[in-house]
PDB file of C-alpha atoms in Angstrom:
ATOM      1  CA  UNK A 478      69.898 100.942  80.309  1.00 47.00           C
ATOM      2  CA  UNK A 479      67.976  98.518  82.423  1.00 46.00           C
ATOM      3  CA  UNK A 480      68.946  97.675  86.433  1.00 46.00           C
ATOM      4  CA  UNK A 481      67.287  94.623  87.858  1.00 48.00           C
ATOM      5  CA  UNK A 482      67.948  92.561  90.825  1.00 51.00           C
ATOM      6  CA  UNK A 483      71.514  90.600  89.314  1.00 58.00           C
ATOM      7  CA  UNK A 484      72.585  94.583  88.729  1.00 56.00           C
ATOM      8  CA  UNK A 485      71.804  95.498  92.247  1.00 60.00           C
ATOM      9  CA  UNK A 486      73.691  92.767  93.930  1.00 67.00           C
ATOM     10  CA  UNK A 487      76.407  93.048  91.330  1.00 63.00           C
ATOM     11  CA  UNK A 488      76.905  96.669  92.258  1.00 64.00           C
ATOM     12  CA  UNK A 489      76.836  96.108  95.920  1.00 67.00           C
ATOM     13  CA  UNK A 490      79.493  93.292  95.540  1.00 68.00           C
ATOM     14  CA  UNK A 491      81.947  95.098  93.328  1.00 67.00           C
ATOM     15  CA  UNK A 492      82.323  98.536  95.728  1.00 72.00           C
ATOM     16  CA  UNK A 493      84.006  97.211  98.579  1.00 79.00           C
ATOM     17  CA  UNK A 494      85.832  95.001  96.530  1.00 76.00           C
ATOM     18  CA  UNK A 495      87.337  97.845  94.164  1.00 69.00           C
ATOM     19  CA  UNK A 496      87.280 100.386  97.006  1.00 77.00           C
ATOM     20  CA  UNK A 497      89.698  97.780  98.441  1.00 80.00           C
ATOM     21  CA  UNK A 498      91.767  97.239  95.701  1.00 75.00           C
ATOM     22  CA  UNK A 499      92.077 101.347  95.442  1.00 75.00           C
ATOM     23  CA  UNK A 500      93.082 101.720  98.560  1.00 78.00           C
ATOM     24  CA  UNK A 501      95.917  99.297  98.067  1.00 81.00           C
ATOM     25  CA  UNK A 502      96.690 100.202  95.308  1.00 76.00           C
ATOM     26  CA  UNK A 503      97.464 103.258  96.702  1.00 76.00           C
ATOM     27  CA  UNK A 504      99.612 102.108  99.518  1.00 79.00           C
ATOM     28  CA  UNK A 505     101.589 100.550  96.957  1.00 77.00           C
ATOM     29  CA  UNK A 506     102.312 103.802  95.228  1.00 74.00           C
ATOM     30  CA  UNK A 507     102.990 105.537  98.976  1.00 74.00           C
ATOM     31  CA  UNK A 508     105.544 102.592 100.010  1.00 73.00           C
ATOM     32  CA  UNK A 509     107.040 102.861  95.902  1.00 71.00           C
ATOM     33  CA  UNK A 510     107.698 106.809  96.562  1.00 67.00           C
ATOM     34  CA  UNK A 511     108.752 106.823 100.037  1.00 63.00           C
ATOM     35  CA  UNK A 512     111.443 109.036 100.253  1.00 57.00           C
ATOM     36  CA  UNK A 513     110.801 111.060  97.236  1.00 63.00           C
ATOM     37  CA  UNK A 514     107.567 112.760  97.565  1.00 67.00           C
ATOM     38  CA  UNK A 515     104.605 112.773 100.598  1.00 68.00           C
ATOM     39  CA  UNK A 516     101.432 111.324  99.200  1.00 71.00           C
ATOM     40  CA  UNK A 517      98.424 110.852 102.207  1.00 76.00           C
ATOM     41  CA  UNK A 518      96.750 107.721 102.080  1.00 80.00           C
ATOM     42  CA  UNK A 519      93.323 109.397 101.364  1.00 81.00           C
ATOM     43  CA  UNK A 520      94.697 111.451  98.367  1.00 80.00           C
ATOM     44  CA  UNK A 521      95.850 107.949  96.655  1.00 79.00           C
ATOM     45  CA  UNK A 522      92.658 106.181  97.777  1.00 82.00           C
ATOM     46  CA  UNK A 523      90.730 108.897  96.095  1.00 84.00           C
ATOM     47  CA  UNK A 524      92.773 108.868  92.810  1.00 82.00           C
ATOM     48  CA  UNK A 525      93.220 105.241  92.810  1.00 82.00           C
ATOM     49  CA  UNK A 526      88.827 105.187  93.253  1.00 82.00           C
ATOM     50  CA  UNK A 527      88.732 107.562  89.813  1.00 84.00           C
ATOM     51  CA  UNK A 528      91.303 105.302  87.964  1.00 82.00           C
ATOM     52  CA  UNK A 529      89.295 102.313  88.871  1.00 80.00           C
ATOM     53  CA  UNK A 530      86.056 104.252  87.797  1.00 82.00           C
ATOM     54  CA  UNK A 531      87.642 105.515  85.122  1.00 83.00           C
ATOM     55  CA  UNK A 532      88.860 102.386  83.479  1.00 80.00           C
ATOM     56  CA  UNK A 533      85.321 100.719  84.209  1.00 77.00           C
ATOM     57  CA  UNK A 534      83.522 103.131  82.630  1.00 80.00           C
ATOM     58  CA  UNK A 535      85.810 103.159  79.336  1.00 83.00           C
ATOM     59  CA  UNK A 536      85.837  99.681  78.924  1.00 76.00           C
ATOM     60  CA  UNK A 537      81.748  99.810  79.575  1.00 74.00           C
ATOM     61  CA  UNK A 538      82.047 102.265  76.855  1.00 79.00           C
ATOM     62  CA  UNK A 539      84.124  99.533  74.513  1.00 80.00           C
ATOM     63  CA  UNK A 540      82.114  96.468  75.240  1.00 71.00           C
ATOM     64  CA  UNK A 541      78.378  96.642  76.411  1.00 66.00           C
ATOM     65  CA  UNK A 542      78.444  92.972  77.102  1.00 64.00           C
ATOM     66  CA  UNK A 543      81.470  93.714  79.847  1.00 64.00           C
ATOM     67  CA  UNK A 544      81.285  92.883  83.791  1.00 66.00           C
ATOM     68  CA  UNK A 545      83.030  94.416  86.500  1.00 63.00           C
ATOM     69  CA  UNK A 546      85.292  91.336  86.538  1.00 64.00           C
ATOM     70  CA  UNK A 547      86.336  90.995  83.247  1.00 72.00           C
ATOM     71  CA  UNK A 548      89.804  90.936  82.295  1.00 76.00           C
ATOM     72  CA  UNK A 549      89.316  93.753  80.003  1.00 76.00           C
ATOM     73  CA  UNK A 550      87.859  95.799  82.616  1.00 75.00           C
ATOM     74  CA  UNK A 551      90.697  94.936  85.206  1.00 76.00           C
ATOM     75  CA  UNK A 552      93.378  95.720  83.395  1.00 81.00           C
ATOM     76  CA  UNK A 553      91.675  99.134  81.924  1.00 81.00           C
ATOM     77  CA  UNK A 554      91.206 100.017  85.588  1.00 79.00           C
ATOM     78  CA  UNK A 555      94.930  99.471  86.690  1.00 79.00           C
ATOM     79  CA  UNK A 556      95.941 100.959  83.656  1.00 84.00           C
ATOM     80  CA  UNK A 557      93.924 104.125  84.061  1.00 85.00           C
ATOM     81  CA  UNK A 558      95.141 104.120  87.916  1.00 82.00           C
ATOM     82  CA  UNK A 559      98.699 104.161  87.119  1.00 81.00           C
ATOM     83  CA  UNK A 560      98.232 106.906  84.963  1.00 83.00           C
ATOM     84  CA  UNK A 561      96.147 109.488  87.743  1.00 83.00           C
ATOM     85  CA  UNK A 562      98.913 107.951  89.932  1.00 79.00           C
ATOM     86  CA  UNK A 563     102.056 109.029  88.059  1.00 79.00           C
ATOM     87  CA  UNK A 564     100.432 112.520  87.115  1.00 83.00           C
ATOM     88  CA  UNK A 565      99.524 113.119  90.860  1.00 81.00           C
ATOM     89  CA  UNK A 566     102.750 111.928  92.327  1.00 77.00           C
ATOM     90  CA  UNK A 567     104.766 114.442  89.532  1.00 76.00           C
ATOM     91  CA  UNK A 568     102.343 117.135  90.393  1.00 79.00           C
ATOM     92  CA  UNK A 569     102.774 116.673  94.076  1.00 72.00           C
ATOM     93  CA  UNK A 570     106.718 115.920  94.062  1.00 67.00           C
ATOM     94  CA  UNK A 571     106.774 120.334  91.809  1.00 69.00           C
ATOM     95  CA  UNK A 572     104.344 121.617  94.638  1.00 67.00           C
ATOM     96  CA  UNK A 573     105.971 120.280  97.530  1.00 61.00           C
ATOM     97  CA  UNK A 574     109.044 122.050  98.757  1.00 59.00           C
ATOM     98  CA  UNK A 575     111.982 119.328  98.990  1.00 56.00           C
ATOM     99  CA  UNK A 576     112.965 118.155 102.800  1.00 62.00           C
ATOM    100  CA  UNK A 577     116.025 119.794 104.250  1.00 68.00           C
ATOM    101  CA  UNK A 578     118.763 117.886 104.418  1.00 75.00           C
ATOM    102  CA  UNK A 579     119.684 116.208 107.952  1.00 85.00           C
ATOM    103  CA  UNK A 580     122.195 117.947 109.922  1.00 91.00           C
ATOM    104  CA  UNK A 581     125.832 115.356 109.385  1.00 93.00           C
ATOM    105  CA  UNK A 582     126.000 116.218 113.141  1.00 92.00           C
ATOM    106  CA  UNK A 583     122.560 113.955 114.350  1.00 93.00           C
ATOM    107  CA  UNK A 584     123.336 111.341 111.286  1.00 94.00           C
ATOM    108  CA  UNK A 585     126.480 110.961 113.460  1.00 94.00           C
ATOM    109  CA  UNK A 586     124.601 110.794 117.267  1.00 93.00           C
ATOM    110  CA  UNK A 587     122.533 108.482 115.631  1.00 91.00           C
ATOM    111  CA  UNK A 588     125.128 105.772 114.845  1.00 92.00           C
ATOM    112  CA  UNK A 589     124.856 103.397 112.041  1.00 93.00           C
ATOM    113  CA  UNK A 590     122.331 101.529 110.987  1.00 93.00           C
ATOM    114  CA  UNK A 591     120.603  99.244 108.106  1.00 92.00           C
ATOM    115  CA  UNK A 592     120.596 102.774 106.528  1.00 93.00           C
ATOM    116  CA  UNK A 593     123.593 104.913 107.993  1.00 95.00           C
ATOM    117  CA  UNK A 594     127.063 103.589 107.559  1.00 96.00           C
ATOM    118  CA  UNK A 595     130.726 105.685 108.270  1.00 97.00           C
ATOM    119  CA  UNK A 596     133.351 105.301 106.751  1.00 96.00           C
ATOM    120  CA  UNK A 597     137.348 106.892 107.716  1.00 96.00           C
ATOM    121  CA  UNK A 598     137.981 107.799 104.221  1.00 96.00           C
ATOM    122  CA  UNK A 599     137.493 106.834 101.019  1.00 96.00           C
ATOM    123  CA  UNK A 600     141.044 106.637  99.444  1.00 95.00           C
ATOM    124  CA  UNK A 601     144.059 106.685 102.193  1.00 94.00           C
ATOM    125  CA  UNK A 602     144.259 103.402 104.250  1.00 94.00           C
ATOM    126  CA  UNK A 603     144.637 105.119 107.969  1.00 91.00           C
ATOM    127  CA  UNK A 604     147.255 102.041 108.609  1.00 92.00           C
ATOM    128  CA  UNK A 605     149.901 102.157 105.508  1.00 93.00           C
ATOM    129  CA  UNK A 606     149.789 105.882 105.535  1.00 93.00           C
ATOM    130  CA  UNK A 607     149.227 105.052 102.149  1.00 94.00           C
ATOM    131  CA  UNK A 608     146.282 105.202  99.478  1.00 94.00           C
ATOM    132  CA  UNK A 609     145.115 101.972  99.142  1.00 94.00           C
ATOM    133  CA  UNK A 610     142.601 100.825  95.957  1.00 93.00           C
ATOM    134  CA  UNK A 611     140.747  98.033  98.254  1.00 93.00           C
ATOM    135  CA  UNK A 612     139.634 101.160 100.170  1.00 95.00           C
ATOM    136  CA  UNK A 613     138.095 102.643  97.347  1.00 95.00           C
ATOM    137  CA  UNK A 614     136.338  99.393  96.695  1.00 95.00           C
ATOM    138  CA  UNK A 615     134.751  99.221 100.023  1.00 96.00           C
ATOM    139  CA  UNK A 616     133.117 102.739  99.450  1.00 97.00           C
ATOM    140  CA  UNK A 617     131.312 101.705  95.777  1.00 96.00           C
ATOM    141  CA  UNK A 618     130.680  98.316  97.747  1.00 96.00           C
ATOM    142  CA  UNK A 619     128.622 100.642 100.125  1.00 97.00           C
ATOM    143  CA  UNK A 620     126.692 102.768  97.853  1.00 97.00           C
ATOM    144  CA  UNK A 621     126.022  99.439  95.600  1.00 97.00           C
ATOM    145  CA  UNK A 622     124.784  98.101  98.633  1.00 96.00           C
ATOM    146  CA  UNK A 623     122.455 101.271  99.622  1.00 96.00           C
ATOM    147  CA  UNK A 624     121.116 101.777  96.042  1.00 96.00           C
ATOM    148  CA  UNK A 625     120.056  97.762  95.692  1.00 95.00           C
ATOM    149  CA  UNK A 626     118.048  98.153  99.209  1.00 93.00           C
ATOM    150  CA  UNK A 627     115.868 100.815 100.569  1.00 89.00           C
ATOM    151  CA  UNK A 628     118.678 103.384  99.982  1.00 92.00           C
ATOM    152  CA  UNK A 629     120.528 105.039 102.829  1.00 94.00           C
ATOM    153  CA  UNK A 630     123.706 107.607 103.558  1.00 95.00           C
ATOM    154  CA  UNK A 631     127.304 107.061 103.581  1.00 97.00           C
ATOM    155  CA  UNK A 632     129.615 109.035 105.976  1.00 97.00           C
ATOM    156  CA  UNK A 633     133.116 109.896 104.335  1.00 97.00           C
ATOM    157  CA  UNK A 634     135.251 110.947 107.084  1.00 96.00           C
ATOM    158  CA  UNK A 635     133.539 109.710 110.511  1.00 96.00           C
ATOM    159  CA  UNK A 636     135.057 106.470 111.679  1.00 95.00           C
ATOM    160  CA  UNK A 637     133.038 103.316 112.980  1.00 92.00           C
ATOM    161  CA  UNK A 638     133.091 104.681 116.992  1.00 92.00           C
ATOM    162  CA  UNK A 639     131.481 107.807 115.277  1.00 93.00           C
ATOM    163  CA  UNK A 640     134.503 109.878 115.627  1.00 95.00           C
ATOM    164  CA  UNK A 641     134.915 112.834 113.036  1.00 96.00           C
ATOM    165  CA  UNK A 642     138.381 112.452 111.331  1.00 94.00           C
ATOM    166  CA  UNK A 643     137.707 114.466 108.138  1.00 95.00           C
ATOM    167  CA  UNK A 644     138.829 113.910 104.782  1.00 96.00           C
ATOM    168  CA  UNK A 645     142.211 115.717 105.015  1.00 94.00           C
ATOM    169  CA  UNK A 646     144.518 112.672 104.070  1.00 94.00           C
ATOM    170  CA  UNK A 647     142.015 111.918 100.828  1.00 95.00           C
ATOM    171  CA  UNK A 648     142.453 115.406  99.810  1.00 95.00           C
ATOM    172  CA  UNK A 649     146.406 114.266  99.528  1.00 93.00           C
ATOM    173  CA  UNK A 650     145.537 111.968  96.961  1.00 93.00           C
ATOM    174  CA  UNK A 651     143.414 114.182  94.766  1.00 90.00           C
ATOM    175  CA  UNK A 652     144.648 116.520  91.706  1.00 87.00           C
ATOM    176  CA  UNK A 653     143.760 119.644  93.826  1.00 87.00           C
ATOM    177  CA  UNK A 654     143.131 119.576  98.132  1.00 89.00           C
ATOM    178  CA  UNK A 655     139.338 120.904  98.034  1.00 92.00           C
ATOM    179  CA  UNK A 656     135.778 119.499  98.390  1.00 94.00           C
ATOM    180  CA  UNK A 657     134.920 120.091  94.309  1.00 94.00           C
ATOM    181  CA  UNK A 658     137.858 117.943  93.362  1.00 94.00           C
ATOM    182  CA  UNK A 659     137.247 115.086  95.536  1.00 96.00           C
ATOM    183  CA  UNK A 660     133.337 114.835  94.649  1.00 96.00           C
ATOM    184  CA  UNK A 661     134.913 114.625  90.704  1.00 95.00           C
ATOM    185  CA  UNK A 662     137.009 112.275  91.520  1.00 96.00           C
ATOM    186  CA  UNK A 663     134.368 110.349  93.624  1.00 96.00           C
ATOM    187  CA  UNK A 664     131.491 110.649  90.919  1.00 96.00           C
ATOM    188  CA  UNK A 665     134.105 109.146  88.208  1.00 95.00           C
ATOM    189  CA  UNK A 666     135.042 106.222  90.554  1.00 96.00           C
ATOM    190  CA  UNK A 667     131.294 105.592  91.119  1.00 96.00           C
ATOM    191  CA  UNK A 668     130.790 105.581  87.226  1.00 95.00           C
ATOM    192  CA  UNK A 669     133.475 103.471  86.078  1.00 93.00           C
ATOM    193  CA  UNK A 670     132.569 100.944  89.391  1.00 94.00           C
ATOM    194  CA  UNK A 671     128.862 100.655  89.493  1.00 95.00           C
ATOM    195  CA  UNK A 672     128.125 102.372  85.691  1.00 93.00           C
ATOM    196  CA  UNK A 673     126.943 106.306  85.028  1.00 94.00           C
ATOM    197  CA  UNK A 674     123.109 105.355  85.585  1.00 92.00           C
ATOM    198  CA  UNK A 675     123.825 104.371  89.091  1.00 92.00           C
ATOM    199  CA  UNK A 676     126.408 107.247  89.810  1.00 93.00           C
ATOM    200  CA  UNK A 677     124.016 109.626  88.625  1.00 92.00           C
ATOM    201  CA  UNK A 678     121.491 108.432  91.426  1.00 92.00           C
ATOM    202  CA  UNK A 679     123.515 109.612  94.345  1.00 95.00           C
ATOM    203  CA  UNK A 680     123.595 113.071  96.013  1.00 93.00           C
ATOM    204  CA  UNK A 681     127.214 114.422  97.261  1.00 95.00           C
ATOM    205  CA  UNK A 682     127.388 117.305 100.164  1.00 95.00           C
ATOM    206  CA  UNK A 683     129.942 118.505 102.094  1.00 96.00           C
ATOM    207  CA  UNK A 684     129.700 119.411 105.748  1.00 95.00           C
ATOM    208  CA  UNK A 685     132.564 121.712 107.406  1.00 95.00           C
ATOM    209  CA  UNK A 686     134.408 120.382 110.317  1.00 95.00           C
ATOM    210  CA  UNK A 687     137.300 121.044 112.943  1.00 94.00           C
ATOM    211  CA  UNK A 688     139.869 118.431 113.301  1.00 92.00           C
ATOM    212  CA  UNK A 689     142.700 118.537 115.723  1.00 90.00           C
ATOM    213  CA  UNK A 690     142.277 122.328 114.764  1.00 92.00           C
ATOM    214  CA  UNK A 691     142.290 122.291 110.694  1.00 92.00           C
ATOM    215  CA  UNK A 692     139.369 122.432 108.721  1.00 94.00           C
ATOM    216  CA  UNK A 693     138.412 119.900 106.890  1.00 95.00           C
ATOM    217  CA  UNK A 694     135.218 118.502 105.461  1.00 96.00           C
ATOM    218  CA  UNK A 695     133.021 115.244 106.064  1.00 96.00           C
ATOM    219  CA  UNK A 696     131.381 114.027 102.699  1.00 97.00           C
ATOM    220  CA  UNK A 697     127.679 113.209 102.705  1.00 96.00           C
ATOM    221  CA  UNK A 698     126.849 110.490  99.854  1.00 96.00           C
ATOM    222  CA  UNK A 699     123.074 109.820  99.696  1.00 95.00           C
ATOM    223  CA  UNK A 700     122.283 106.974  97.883  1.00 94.00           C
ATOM    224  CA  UNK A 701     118.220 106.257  97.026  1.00 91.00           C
ATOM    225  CA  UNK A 702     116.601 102.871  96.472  1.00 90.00           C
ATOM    226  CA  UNK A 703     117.492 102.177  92.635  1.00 91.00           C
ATOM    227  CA  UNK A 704     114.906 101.367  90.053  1.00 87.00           C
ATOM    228  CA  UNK A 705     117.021  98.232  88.650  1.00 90.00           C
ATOM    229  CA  UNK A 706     119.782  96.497  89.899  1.00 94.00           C
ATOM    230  CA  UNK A 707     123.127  98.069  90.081  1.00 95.00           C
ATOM    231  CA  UNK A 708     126.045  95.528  89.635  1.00 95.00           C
ATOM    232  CA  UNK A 709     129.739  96.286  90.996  1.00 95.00           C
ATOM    233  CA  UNK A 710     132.526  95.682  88.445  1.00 90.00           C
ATOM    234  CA  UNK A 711     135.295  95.478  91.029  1.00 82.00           C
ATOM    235  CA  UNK A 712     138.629  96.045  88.638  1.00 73.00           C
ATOM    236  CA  UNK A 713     139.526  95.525  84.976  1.00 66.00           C
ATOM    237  CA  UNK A 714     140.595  92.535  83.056  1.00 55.00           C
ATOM    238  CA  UNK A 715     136.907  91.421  82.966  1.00 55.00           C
ATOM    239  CA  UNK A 716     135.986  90.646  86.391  1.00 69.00           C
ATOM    240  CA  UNK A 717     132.873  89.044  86.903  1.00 84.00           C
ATOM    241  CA  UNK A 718     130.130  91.798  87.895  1.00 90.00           C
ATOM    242  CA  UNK A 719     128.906  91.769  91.668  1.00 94.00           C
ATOM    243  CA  UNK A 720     125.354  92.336  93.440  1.00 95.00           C
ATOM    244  CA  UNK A 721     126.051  94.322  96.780  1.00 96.00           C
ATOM    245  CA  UNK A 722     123.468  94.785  99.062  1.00 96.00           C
ATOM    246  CA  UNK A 723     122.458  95.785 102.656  1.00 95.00           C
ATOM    247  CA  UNK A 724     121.504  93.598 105.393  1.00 92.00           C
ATOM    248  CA  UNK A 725     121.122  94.930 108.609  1.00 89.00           C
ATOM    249  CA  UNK A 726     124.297  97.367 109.659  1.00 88.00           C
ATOM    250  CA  UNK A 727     126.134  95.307 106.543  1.00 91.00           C
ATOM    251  CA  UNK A 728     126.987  95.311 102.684  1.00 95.00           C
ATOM    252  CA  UNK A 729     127.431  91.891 101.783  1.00 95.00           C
ATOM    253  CA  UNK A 730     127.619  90.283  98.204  1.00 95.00           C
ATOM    254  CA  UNK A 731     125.140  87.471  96.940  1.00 95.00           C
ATOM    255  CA  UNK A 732     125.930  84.997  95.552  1.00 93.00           C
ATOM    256  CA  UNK A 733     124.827  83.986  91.978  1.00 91.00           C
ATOM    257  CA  UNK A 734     121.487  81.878  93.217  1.00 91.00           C
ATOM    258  CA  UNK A 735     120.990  84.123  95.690  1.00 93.00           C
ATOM    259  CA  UNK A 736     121.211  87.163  92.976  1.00 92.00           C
ATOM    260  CA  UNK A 737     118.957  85.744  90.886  1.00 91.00           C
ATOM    261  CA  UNK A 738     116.223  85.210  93.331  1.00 91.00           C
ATOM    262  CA  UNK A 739     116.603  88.774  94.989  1.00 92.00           C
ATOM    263  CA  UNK A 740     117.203  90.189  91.959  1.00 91.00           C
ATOM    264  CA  UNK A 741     113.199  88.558  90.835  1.00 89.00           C
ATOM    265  CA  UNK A 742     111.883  89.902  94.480  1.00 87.00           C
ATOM    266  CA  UNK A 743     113.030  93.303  94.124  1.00 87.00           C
ATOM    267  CA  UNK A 744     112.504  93.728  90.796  1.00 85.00           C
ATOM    268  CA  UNK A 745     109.587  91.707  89.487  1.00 78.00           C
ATOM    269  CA  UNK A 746     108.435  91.523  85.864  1.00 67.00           C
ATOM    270  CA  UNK A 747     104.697  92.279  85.181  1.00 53.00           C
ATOM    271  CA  UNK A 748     102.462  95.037  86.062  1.00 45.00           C
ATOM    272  CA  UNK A 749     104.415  95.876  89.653  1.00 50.00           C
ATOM    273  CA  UNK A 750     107.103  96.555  87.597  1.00 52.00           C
ATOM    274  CA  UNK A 751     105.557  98.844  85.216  1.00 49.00           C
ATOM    275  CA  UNK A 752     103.528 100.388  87.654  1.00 50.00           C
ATOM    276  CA  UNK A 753     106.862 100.866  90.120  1.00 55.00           C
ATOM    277  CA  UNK A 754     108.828 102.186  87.120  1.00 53.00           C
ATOM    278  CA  UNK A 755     106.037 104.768  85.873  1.00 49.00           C
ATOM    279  CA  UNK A 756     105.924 105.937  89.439  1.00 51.00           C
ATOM    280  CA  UNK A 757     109.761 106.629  90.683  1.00 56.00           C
ATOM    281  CA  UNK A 758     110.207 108.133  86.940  1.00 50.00           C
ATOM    282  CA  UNK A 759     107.446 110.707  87.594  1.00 50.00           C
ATOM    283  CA  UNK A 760     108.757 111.137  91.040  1.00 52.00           C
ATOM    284  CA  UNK A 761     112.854 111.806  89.200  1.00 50.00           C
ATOM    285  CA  UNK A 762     111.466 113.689  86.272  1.00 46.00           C
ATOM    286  CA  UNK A 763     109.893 116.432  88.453  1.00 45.00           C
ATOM    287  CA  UNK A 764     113.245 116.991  90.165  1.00 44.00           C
ATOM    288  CA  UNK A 765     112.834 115.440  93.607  1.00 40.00           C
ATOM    289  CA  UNK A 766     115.713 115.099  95.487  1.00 38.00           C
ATOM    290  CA  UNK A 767     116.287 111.708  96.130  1.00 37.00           C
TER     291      UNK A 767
END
């Protein structure tokens, strides 16, 4: 193997431009698992620097005749960085112990937000005394909404002025008065609304609370940023599926244009896609809470 003057410059020319494309490729694969693991930037820099080397060197390895900048090369190299990535980010997401869940109590001081949003109850309309199925709507409305953004947490039980009013008049309207049967019936509504795949992405807690002296519960639903879309099938008779989503302190529903271009934004085909895919299923499959 030979260097001459065209390898020299060659070499100096392709560091900083691969270092660069490391380190963003990195940041991509921080901003991808926000939320589900902690990756520094300098630990994804690094492994993004061996994936680029990596691929380099095997397709050097494949064609002797290759550059830096061949396509060959280029795709080896994000290939091979996807790879360290996902392995990293599973290994990471088993070593680090998962983040305590925030006290219902400061979600509530807080007040809502683009990702924080109460809601009375999820079943009894506080006004006809009554349950009411347009209630129910409104919650899988919310969680569509949360799961086709950044994610975010729904308040059952707290009402817009951040009052606690508890879930005592849902439990009225379940099979049996307790926390375990209201998250079944919750987790089936969520499935037949929005579809099991999307149901099985949200987290359900309980939090204890004192109302006018009874004790009742508020209901924590934490809702991640979904993989794929997540369409709302709001009642039978073959409605036409809905795309939710939040903007701002609001859930609001697209319309079909505007679906189709958010749905290509969010979602892209191509090697984003792949690489965003490979990286939140690592992230799932080594049980991090989302």
């Amino acid at each position: 193997m030979e260097f001459g003057q065209d390898s020299v410059i060659a070499i100096a020319v392709a560091l900083p431009v691969w270092l660069l494309v490391a380190y963003l490729i990195g940041q991509l694969a921080r901003w991808l698992l926000r939320g589900r693991v902690s990756l520094s930037t300098s630990s994804t820099t690094v492994i993004a620097v061996l994936g680029v080397s990596g691929g380099m060197l095997i397709g050097g390895l494949i064609d002797s005749a290759s550059n830096p900048w061949s396509l060959r090369v280029v795709l080896l190299a994000v290939l091979v960085t996807t790879a360290l990535l996902a392995m990293f980010a599973a290994v990471a997401a088993r070593l680090q112990p998962p983040r305590p869940a925030e006290p219902v109590q400061e979600l509530i001081r807080r007040g809502e937000s683009d990702r924080l949003e109460f809601k009375s109850s999820a079943r009894w309309n506080l006004h006809t005394k009554a349950r009411d199925e347009r209630i129910e709507l409104v919650i899988a409305k919310a969680v569509s909404g949360f799961l086709n953004s950044d994610g975010g947490t729904l308040l059952i039980g707290v009402n817009d002025a951040g009052d606690v009013i508890g879930l005592a008049n849902d439990f009225t309207v379940v099979k049996s008065p307790d926390a375990d049967r209201f998250e079944l019936w919750l987790r089936d509504y969520l499935a037949t609304a929005l579809g099991q795949t999307a149901a099985g992405q949200v987290v359900i807690d309980f939090t204890p609370v004192t109302v006018d002296g009874a004790d009742t519960y508020v209901c924590r639903v934490t809702c991640p940023a979904s993989p794929r879309p997540v369409f709302l099938r709001p009642g039978k008779g073959g409605a036409v599926s809905e795309l939710w989503v939040r903007i701002g302190n609001s859930t609001r529903q697209l319309k079909v244009d505007e679906a189709v271009d958010y749905v290509m934004h969010r979602w892209p085909l191509g090697v984003g896609r792949t690489l965003s895919a490979q990286l939140r299923a690592a992230a799932r499959g080594s049980g991090t809470a989302a």
